[in-house]
Short mmCIF file of C-alpha atoms and ligand atoms in Angstrom, two decimals:
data_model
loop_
_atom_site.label_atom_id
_atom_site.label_comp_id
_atom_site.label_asym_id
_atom_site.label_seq_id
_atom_site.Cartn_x
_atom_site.Cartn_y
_atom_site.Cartn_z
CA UNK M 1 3.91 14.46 29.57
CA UNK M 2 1.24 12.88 26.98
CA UNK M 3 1.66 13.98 23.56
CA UNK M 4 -1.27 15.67 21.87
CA UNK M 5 -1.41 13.03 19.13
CA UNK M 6 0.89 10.61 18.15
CA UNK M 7 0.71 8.69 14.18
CA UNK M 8 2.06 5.78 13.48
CA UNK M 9 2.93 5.18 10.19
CA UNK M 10 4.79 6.93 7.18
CA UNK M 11 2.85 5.87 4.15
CA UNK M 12 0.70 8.83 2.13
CA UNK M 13 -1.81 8.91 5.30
CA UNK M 14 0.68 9.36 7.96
CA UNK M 15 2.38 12.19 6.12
CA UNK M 16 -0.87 13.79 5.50
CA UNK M 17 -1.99 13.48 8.73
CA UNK M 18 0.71 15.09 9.86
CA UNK M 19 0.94 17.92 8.22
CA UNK M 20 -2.61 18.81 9.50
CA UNK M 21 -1.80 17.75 13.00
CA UNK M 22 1.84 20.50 12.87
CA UNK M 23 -0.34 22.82 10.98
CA UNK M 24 -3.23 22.78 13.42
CA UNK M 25 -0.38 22.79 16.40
CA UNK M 26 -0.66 19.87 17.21
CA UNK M 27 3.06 19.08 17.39
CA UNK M 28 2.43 15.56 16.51
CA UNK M 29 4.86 12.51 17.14
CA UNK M 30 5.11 10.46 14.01
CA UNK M 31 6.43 6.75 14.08
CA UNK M 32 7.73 6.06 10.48
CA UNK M 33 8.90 2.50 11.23
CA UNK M 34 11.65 0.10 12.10
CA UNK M 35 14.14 -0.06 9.17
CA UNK M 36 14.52 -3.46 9.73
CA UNK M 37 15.34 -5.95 6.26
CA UNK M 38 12.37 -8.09 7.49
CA UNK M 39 9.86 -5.36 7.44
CA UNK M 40 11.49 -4.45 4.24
CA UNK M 41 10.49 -7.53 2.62
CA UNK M 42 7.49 -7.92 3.94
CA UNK M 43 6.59 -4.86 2.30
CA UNK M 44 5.79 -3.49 5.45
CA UNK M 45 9.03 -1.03 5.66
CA UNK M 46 9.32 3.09 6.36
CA UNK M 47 7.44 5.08 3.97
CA UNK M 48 4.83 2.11 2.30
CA UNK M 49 4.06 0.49 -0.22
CA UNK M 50 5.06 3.72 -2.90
CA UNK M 51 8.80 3.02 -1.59
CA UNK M 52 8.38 0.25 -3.43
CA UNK M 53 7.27 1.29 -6.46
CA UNK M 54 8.19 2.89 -9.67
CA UNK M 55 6.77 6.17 -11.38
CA UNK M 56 3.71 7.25 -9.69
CA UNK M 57 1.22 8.90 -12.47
CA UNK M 58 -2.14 9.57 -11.05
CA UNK M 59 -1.14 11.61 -7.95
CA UNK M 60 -2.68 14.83 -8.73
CA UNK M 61 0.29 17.61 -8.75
CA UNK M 62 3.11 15.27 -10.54
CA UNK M 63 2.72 16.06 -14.05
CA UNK M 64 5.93 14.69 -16.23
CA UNK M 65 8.60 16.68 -15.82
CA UNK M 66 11.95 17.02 -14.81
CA UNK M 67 12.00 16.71 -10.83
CA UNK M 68 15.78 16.83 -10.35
CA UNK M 69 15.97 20.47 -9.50
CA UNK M 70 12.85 20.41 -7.25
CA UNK M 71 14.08 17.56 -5.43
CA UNK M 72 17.16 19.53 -4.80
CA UNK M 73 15.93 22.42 -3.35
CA UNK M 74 13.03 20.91 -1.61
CA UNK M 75 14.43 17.86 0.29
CA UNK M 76 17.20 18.36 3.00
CA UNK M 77 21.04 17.75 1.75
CA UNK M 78 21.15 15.40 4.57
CA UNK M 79 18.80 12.99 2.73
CA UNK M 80 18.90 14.24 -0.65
CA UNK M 81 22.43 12.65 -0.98
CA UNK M 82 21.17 9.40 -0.47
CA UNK M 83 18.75 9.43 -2.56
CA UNK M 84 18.94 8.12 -6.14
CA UNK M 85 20.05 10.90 -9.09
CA UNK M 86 16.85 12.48 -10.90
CA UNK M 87 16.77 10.22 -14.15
CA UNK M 88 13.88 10.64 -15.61
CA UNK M 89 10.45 12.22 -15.65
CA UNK M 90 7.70 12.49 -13.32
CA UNK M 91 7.85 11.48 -10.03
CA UNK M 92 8.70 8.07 -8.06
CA UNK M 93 7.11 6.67 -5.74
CA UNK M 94 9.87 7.02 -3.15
CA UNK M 95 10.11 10.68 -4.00
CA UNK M 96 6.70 11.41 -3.63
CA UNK M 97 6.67 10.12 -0.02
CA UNK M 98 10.41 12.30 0.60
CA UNK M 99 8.79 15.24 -0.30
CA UNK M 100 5.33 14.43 1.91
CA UNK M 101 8.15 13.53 5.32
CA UNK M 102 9.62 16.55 4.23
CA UNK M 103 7.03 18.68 4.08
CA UNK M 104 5.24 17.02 7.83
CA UNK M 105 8.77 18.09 8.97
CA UNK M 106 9.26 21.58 7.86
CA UNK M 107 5.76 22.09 9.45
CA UNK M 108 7.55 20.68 13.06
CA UNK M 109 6.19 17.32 13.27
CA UNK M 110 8.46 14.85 15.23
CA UNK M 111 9.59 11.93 13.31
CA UNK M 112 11.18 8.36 15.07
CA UNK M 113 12.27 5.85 13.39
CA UNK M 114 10.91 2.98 15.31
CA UNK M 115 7.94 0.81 15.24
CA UNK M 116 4.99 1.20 17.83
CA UNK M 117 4.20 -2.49 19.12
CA UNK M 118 2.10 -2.66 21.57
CA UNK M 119 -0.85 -0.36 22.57
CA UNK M 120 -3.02 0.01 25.53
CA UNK M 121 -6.12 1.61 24.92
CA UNK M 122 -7.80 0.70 28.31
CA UNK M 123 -7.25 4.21 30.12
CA UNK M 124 -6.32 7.80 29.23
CA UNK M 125 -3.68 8.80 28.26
CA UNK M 126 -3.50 5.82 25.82
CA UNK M 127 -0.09 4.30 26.57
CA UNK M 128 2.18 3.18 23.81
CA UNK M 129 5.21 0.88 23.60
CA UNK M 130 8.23 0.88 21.07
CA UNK M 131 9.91 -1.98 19.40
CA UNK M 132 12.73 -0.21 20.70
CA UNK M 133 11.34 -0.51 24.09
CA UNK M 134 10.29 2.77 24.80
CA UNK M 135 7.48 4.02 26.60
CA UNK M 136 5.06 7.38 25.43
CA UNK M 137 1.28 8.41 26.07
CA UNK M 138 -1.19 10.32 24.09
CA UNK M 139 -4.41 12.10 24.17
CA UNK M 140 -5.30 10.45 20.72
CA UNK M 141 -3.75 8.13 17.95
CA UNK M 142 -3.75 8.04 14.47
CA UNK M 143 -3.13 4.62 13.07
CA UNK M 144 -2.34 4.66 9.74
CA UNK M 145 0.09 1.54 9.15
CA UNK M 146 -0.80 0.63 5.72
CA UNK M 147 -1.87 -2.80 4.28
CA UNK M 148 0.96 -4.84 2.45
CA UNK M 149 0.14 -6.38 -1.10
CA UNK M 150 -0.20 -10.41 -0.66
CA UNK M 151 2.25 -12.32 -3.05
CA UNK M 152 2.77 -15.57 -3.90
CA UNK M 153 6.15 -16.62 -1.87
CA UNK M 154 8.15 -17.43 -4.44
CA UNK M 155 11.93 -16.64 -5.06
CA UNK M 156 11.61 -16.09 -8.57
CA UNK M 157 8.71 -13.52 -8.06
CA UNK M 158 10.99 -11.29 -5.42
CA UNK M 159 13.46 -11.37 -8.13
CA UNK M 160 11.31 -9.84 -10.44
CA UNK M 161 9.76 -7.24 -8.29
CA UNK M 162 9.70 -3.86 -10.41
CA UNK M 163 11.22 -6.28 -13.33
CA UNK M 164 7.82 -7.11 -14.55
CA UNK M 165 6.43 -8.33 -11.22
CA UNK M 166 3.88 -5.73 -9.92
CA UNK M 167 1.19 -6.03 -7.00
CA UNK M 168 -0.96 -2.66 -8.22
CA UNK M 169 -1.58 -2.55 -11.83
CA UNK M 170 -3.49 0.41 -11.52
CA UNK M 171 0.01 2.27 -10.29
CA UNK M 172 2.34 0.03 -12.98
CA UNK M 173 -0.32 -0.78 -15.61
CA UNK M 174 0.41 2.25 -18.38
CA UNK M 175 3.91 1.99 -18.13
CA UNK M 176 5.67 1.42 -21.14
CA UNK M 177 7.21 -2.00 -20.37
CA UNK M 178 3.88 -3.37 -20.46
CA UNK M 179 2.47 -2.02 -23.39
CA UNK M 180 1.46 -3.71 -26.75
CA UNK M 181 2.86 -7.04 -25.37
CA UNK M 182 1.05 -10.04 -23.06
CA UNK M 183 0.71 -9.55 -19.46
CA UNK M 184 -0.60 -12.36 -16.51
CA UNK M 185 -2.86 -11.71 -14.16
CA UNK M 186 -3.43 -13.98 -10.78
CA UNK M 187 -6.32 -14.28 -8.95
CA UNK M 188 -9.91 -14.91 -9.22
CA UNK M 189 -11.71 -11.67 -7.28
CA UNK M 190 -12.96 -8.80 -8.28
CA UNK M 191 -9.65 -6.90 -8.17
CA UNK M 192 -8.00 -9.10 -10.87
CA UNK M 193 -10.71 -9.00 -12.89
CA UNK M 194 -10.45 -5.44 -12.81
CA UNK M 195 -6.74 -5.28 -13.12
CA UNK M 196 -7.15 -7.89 -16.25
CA UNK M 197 -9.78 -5.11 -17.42
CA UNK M 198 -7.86 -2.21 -16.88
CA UNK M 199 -4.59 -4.06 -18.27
CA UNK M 200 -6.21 -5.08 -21.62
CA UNK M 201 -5.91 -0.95 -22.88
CA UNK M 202 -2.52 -1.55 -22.42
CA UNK M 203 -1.57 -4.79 -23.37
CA UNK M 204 -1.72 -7.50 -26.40
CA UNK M 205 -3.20 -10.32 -24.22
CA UNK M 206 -3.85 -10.90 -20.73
CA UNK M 207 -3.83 -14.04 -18.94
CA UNK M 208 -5.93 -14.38 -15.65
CA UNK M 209 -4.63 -17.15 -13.87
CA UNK M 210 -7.21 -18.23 -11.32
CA UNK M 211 -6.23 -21.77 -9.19
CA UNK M 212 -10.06 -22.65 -9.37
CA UNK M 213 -12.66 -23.13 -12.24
CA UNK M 214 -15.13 -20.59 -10.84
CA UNK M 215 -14.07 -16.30 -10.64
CA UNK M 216 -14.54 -15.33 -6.83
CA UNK M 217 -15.46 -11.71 -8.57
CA UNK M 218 -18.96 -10.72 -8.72
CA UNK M 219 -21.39 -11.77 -11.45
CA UNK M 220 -21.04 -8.40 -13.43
CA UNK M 221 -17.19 -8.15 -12.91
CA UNK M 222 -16.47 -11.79 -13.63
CA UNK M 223 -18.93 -11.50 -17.17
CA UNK M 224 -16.80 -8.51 -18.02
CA UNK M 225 -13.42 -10.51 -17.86
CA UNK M 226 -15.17 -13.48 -19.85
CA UNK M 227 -16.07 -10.90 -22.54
CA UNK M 228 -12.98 -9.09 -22.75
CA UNK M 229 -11.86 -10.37 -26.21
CA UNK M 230 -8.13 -9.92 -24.78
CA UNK M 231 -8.70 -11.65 -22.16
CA UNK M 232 -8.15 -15.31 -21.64
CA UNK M 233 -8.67 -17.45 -18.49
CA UNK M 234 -6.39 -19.85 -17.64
CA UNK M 235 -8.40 -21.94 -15.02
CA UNK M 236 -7.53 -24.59 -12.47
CA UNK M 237 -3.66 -23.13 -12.94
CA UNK M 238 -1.39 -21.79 -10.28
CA UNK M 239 2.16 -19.89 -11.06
CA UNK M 240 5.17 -22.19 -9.33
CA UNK M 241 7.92 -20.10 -11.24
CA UNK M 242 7.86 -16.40 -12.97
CA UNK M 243 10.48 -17.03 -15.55
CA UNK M 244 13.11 -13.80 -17.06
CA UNK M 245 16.12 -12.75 -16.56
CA UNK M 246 18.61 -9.75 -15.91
CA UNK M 247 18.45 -8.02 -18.59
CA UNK M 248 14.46 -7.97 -19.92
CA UNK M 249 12.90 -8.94 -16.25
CA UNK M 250 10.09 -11.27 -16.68
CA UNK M 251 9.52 -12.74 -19.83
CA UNK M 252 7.41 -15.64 -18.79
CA UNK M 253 5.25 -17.82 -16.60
CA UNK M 254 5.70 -21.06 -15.72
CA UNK M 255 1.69 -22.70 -14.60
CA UNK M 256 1.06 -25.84 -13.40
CA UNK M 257 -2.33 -27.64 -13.09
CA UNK M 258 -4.24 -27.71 -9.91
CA UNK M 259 -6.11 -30.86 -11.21
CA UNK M 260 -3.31 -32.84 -12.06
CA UNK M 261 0.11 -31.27 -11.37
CA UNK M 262 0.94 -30.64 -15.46
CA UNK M 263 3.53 -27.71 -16.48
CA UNK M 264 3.19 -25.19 -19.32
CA UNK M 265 4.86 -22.03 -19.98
CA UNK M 266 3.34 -18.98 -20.66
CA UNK M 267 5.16 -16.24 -22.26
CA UNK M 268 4.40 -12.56 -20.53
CA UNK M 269 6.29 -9.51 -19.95
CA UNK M 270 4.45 -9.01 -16.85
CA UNK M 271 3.01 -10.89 -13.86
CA UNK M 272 0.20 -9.04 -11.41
CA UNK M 273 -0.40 -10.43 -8.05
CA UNK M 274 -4.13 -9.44 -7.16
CA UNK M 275 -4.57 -12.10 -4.64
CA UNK M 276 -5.79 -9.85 -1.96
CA UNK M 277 -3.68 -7.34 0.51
CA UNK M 278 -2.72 -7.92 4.52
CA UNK M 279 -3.24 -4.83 6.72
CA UNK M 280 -0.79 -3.96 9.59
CA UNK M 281 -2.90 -4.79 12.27
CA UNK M 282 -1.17 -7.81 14.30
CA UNK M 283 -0.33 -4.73 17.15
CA UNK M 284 -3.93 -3.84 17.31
CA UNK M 285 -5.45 -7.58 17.75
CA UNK M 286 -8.34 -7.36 20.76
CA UNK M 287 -7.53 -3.52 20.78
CA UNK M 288 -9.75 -1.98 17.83
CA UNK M 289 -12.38 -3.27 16.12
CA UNK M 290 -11.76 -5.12 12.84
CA UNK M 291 -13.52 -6.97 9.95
CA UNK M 292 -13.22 -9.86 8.77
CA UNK M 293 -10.07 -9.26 7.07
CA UNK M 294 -8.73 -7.81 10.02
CA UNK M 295 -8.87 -3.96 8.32
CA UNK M 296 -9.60 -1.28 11.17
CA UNK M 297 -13.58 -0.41 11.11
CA UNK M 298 -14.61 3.32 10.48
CA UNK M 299 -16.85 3.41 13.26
CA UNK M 300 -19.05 6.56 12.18
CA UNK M 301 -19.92 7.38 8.55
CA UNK M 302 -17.62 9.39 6.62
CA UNK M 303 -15.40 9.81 10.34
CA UNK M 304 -12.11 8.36 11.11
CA UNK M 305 -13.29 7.05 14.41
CA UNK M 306 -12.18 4.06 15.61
CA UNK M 307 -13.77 1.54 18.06
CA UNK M 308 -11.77 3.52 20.73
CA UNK M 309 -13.12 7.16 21.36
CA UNK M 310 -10.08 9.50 20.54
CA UNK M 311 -8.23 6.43 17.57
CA UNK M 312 -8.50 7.37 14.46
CA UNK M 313 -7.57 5.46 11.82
CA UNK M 314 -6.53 6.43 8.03
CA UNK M 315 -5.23 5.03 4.78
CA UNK M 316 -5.41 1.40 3.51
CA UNK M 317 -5.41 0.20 6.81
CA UNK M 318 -8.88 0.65 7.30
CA UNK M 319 -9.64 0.55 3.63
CA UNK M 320 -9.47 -2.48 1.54
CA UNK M 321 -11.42 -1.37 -1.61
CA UNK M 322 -9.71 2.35 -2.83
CA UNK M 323 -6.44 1.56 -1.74
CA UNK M 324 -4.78 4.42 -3.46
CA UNK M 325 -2.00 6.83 -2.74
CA UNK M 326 -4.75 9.69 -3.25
CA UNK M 327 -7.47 8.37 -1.20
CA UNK M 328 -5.03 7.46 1.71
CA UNK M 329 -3.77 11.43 2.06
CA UNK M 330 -7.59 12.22 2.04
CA UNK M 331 -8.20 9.87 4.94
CA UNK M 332 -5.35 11.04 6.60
CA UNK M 333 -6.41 14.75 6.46
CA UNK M 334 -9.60 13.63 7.78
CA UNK M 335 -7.65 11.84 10.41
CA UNK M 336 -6.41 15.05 11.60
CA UNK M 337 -8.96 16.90 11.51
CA UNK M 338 -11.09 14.34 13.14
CA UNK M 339 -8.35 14.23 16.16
CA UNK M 340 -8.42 17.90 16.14
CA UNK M 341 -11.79 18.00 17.00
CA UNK M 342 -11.45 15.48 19.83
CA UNK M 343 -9.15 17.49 21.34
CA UNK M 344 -10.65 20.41 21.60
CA UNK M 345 -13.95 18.90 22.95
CA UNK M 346 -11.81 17.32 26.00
CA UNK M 347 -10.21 21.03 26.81
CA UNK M 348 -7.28 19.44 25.45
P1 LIG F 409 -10.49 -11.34 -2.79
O1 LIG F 409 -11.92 -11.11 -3.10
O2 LIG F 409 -10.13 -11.86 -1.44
O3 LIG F 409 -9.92 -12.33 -3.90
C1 LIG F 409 -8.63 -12.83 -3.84
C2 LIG F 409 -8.45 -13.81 -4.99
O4 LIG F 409 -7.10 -14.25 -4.98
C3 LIG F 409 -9.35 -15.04 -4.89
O5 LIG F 409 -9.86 -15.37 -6.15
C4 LIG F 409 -8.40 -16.12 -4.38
O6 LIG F 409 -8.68 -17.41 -4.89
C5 LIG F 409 -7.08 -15.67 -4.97
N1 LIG F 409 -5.96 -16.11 -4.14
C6 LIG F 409 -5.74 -15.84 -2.82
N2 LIG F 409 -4.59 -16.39 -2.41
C7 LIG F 409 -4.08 -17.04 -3.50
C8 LIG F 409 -2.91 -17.80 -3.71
N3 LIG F 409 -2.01 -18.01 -2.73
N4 LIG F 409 -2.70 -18.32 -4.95
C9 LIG F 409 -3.57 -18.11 -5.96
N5 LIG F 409 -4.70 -17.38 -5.82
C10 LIG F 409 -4.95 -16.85 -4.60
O7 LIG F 409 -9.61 -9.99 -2.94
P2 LIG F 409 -9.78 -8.79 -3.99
O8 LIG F 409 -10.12 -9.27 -5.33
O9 LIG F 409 -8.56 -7.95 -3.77
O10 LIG F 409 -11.03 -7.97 -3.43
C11 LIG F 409 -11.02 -7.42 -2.11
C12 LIG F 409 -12.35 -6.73 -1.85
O11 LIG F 409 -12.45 -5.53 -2.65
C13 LIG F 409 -13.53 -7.61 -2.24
O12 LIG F 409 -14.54 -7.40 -1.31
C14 LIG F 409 -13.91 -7.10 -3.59
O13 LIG F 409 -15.29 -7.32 -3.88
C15 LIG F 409 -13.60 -5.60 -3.47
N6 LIG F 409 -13.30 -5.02 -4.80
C16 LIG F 409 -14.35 -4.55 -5.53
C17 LIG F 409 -14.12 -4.03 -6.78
C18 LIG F 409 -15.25 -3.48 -7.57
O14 LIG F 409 -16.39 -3.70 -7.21
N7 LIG F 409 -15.00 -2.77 -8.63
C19 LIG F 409 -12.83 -4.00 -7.30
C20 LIG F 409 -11.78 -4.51 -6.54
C21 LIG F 409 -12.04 -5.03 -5.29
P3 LIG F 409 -10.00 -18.23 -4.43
O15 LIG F 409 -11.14 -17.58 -5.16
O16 LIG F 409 -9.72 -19.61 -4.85
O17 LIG F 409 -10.07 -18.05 -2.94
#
């Protein structure tokens, strides 16, 4: 039998999503992802991009605070003994999204661990296919598979990651191991401009590293960076080695000239990628209607709708400019209410 409405995906807009759906009775099927190394370091694995960070400070309803005892009660033994102890304040990023899976489940939403990879949209019931190789059909979709932060591809910089290596300053930026000290930027749009911006409360210096002699960032953005007292560009200079080691993380930079192949060494406690993120759209190629960048297109205004009457889409994966844990949960609520709606308008 077709499900009512089946999500893929397990980042903030999944979770969200599904809560709605189980709340609305729904009884949605959620795919959370293959936990499969690959994925994993791809930055594409179970539960997003916030498994993969640190301390999470700006989502509303996580003041500081001792979690431990929350976390105990809240999450079930089965997983909470896997996870790490409670060691500090606030809450992590991995926490966060165990307490959102937690809280789809308690509300009866159905969670596999498996990967959808292969779609067809063509007739109703949509029919889906697992990595796994399993078969399932639903009334409507909610695609909400994320984007994954673009790095560089180098060793040293997966060494590093949560060392000092970041790809979201705006999540890392105030934390303390980048404060009062000089911090490296890369890229030339208008998100490491604002990064470089935003990092200059924070830091002593910060270095945007752009590979070209011209900013990519708009006129406005790109005059603000040139301004910025604490900032300095390094131009026509790409990163072929983030330097550190085990006990302080990153400590350095090494650049080398894209006009004529020289090395210098830059001394930083940090190093932010903002060269542009990668949605998880390969599966939905000819299926959905994309931009440019290949992000899912909003069809109607201020409406989840997809291309496809009945797939709805939520979360960075159809949003390449917010891109934050907060604004993801709203899409996915919207998501859910959007499929809701459907539904009920086909009798379903
Ligand atoms: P983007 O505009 O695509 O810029 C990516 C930057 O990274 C480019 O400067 C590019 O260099 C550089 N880059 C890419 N691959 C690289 C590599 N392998 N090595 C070194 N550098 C590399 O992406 P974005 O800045 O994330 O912006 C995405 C969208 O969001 C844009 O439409 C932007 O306008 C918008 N946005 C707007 C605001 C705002 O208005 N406040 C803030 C953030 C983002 P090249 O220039 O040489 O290609």
């Amino acid at each position: 039998m077709a499900e009512k409405v089946i999500i893929i995906g397990s980042g903030p807009a999944g979770w969200t999503a599904a809560i709605y759906a189980a709340r609305a009775s729904l009884e949605p099927l959620l795919f959370e992802g293959a936990p499969i190394q690959e994925y994993y370091d791809q930055g594409r694995g179970p539960l997003g991009q916030l498994a993969m960070t640190t301390e999470v400070e700006n989502y509303p309803g996580f003041p500081a605070g001792d979690m431990g005892a929350y976390l105990d009660d809240s999450i079930d033994d089965s997983l909470r003994k896997y996870m790490a102890p409670h060691e500090k304040t606030g809450v992590s990023g991995p926490e966060l999204m165990e307490l959102m899976r937690q809280q789809a489940k308690n509300f009866g939403t159905r969670i596999i661990n498996d990967d959808i990879s292969e779609v067809d949209f063509t007739e109703k019931p949509f029919k889906l296919k697992s990595l796994g190789g399993e078969s399932f059909e639903a009334h409507s979709i909610i695609i909400a598979t994320g984007a994954r932060a673009n790095y560089l591809g180098l060793e040293s910089e997966s060494n590093f990651k949560n060392r000092g290596v970041s790809a979201c300053a705006v999540c890392d930026g105030a934390l303390p191991r980048f404060r009062d000290v000089p911090l490296v930027v890369v890229g030339g749009g208008d998100s490491a401009v604002e990064e470089a911006d935003y990092l200059s409360k924070f830091a002593s210096k910060v270095y945007l590293v752009h590979r070209r002699d011209k900013l990519r960032a708009s006129k406005i953005m790109a005059q603000r960076a040139e301004e910025n007292p604490k900032i300095e560009i390094l131009w026509n200079s790409k990163p072929v080695e983030v330097l550190g080691d085990d006990e302080n993380g990153v400590t350095g930079v090494r650049l080398q000239s894209t006009v004529d192949d020289s090395e210098r060494d830059v001394a930083a406690t940090g190093f932010f990628l903002a060269i542009g993120h990668t949605p998880n759209t390969d599966f939905l190629q000819g299926k959905l209607e994309m931009n440019a960048k290949k992000y899912l297109t909003w069809t109607v205004p201020f409406r989840t709708n997809t291309s496809v009457e009945g797939v709805f889409a939520a979360g960075d994966v159809s949003d390449d400019y917010y891109r934050q844990a907060v604004t993801a949960a709203g899409t996915g609520c919207m998501s859910a209410l959007d499929a809701e709606r459907y539904l009920a308008a086909q009798g379903l």
